JSON list of C-alpha atoms in Angstrom, two decimals:
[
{"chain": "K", "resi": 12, "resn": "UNK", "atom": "CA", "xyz": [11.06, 12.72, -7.76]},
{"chain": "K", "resi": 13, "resn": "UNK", "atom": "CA", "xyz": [9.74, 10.49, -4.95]},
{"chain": "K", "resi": 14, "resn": "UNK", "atom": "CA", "xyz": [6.85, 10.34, -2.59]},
{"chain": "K", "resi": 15, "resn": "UNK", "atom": "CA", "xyz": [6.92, 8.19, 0.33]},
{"chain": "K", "resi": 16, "resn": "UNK", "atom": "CA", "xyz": [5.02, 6.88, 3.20]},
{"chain": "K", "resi": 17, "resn": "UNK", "atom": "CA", "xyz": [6.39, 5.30, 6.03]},
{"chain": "K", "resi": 18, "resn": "UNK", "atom": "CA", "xyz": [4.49, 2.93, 8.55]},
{"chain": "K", "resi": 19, "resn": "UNK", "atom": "CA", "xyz": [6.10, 3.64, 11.76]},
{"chain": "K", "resi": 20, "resn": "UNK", "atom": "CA", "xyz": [6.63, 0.56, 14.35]},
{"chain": "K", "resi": 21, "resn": "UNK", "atom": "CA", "xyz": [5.62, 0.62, 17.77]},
{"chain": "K", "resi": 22, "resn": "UNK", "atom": "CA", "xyz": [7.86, -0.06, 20.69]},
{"chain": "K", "resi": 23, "resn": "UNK", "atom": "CA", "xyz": [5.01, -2.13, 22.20]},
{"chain": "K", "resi": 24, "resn": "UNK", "atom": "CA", "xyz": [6.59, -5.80, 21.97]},
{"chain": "K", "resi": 25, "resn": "UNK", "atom": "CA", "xyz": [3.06, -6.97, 22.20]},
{"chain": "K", "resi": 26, "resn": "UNK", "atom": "CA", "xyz": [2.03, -5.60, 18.68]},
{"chain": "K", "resi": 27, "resn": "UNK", "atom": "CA", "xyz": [0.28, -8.29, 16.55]},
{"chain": "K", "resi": 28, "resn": "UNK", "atom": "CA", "xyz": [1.71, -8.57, 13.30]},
{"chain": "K", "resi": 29, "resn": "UNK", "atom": "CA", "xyz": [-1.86, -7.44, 11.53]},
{"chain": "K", "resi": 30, "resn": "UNK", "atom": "CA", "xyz": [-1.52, -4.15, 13.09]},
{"chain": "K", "resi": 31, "resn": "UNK", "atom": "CA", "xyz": [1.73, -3.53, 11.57]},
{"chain": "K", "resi": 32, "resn": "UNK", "atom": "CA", "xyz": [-0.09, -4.24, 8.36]},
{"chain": "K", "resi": 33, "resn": "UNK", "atom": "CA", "xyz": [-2.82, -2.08, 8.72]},
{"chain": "K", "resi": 34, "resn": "UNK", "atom": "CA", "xyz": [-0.12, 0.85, 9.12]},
{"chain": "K", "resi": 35, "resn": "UNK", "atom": "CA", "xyz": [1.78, -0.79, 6.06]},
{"chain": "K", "resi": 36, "resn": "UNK", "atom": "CA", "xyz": [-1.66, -0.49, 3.80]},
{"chain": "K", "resi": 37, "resn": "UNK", "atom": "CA", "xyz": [-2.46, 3.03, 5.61]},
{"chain": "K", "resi": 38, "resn": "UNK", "atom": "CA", "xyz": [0.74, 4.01, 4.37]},
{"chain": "K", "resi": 39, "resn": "UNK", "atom": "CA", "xyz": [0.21, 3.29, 0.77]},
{"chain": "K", "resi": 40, "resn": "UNK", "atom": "CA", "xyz": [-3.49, 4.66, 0.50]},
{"chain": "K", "resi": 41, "resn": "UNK", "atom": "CA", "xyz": [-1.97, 8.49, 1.88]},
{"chain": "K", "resi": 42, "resn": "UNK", "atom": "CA", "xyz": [0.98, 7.89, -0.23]},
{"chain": "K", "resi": 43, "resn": "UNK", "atom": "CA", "xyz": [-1.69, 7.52, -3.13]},
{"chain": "K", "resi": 44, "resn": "UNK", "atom": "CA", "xyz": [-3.92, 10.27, -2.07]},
{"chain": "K", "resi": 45, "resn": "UNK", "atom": "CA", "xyz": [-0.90, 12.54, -2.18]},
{"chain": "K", "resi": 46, "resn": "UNK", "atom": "CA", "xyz": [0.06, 11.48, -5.34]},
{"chain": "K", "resi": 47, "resn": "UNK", "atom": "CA", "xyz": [-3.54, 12.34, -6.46]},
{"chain": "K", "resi": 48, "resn": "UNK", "atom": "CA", "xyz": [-3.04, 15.66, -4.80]},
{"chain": "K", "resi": 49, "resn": "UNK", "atom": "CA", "xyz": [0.47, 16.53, -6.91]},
{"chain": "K", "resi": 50, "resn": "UNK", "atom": "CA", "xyz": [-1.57, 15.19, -10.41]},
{"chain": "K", "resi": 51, "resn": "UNK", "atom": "CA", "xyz": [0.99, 12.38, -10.89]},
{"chain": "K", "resi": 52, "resn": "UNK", "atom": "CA", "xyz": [-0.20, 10.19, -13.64]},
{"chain": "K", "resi": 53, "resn": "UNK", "atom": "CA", "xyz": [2.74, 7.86, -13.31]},
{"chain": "K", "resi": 54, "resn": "UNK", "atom": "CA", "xyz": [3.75, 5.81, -10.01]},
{"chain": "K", "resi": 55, "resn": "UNK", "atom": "CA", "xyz": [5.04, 2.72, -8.97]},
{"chain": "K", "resi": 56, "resn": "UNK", "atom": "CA", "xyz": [4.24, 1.60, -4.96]},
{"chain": "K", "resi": 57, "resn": "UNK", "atom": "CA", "xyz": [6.86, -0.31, -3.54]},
{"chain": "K", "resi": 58, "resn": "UNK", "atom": "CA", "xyz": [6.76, -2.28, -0.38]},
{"chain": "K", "resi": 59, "resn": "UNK", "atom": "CA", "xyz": [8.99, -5.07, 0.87]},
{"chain": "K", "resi": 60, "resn": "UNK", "atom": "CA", "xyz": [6.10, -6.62, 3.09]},
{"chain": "K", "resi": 61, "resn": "UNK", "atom": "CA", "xyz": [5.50, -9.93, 0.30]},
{"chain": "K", "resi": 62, "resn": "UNK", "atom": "CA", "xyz": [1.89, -10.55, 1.86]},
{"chain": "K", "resi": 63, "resn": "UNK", "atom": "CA", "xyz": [0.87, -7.11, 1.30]},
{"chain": "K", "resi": 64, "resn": "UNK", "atom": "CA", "xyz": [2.12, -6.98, -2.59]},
{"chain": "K", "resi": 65, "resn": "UNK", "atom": "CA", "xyz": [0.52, -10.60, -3.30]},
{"chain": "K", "resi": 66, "resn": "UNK", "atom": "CA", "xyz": [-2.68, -9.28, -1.75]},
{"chain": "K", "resi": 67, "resn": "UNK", "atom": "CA", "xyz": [-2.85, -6.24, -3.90]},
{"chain": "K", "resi": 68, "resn": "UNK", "atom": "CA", "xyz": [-1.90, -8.37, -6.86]},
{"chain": "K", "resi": 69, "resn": "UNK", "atom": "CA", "xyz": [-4.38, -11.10, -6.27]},
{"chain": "K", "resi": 70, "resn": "UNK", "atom": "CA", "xyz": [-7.05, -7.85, -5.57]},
{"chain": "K", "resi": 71, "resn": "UNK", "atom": "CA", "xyz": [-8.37, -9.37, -2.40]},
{"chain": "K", "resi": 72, "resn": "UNK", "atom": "CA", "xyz": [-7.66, -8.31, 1.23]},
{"chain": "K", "resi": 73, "resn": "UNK", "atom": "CA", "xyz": [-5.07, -10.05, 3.22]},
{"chain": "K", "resi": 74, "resn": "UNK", "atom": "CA", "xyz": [-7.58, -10.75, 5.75]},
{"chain": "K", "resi": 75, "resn": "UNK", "atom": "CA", "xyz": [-11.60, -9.54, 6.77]},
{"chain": "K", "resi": 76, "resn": "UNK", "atom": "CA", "xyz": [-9.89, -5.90, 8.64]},
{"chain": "K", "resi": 77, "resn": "UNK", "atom": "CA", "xyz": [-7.60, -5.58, 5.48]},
{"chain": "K", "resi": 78, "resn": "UNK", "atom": "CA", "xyz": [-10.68, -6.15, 2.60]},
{"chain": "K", "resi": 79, "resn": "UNK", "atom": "CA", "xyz": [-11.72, -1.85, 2.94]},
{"chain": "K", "resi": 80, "resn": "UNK", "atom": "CA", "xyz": [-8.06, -0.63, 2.69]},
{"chain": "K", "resi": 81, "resn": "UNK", "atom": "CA", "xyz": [-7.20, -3.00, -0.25]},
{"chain": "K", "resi": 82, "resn": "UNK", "atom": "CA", "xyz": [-10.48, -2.24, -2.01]},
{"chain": "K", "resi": 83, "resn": "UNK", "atom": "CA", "xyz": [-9.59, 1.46, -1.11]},
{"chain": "K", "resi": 84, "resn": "UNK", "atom": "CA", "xyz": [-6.10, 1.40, -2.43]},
{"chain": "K", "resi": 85, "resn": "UNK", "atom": "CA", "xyz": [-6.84, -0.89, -5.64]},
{"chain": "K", "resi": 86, "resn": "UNK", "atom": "CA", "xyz": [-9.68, 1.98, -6.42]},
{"chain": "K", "resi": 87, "resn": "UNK", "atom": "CA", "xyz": [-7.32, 4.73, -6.17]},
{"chain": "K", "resi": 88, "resn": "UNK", "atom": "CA", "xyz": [-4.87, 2.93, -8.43]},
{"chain": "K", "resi": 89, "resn": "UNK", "atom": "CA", "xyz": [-7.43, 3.11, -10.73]},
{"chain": "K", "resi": 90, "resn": "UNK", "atom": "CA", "xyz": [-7.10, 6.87, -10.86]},
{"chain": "K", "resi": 91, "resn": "UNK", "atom": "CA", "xyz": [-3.81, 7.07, -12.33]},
{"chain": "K", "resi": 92, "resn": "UNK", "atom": "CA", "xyz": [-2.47, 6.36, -15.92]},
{"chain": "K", "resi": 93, "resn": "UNK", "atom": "CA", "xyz": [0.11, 3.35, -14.50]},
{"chain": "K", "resi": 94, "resn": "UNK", "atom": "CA", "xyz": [-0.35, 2.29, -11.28]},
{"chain": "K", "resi": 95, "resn": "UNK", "atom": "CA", "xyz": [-1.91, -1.57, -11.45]},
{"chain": "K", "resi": 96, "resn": "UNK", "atom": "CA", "xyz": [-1.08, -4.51, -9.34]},
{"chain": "K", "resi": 97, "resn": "UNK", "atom": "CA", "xyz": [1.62, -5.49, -12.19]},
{"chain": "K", "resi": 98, "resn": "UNK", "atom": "CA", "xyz": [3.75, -2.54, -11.20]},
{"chain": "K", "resi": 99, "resn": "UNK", "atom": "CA", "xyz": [3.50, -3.70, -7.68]},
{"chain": "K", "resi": 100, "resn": "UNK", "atom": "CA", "xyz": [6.87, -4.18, -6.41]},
{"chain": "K", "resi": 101, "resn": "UNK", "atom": "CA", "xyz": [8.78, -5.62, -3.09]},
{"chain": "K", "resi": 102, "resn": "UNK", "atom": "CA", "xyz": [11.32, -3.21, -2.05]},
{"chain": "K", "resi": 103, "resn": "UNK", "atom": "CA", "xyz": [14.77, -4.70, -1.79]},
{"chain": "K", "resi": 104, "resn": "UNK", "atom": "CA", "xyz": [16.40, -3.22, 1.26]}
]
């Protein structure tokens, strides 16, 4: 069974890439929440966006906007049984 969390792209051409990050790491903190929510113990977060897995890996934000969410997401990972930045995976698609 499978959980996911899509960040959705805007049609505004004039979207800076960081934004579409910030959705990206949104994404993966409600994906974890809900996990929380269902009492998964178990989960592997998969993302095909490299700079967000190497962040999470290396435990430090991407950039200053990004340091909350990552600290926020790497806390929540803490929650479960097997969810650490090892398990971190990019998404082939």
């Amino acid at each position: 069974m499978g959980l996911g969390y899509e960040a959705a792209e805007s049609m505004d051409h004039g979207r800076k890439r960081h934004d579409e990050q910030i959705n990206k790491l949104e994404a993966i903190r409600l994906a974890l929440i809900k996990a929380l929510d269902t009492r998964w113990k178990d989960i592997i977060v998969e993302n095909h966006d490299k700079e967000i897995i190497e962040s999470l890996k290396k435990r430090k934000g991407i950039h200053g906007k990004f340091e909350i969410l990552t600290e926020d997401i790497l806390e929540l990972s803490l929650l479960f049984q097997n969810c650490s930045p090892c398990v971190l995976r990019v998404k082939i698609v």
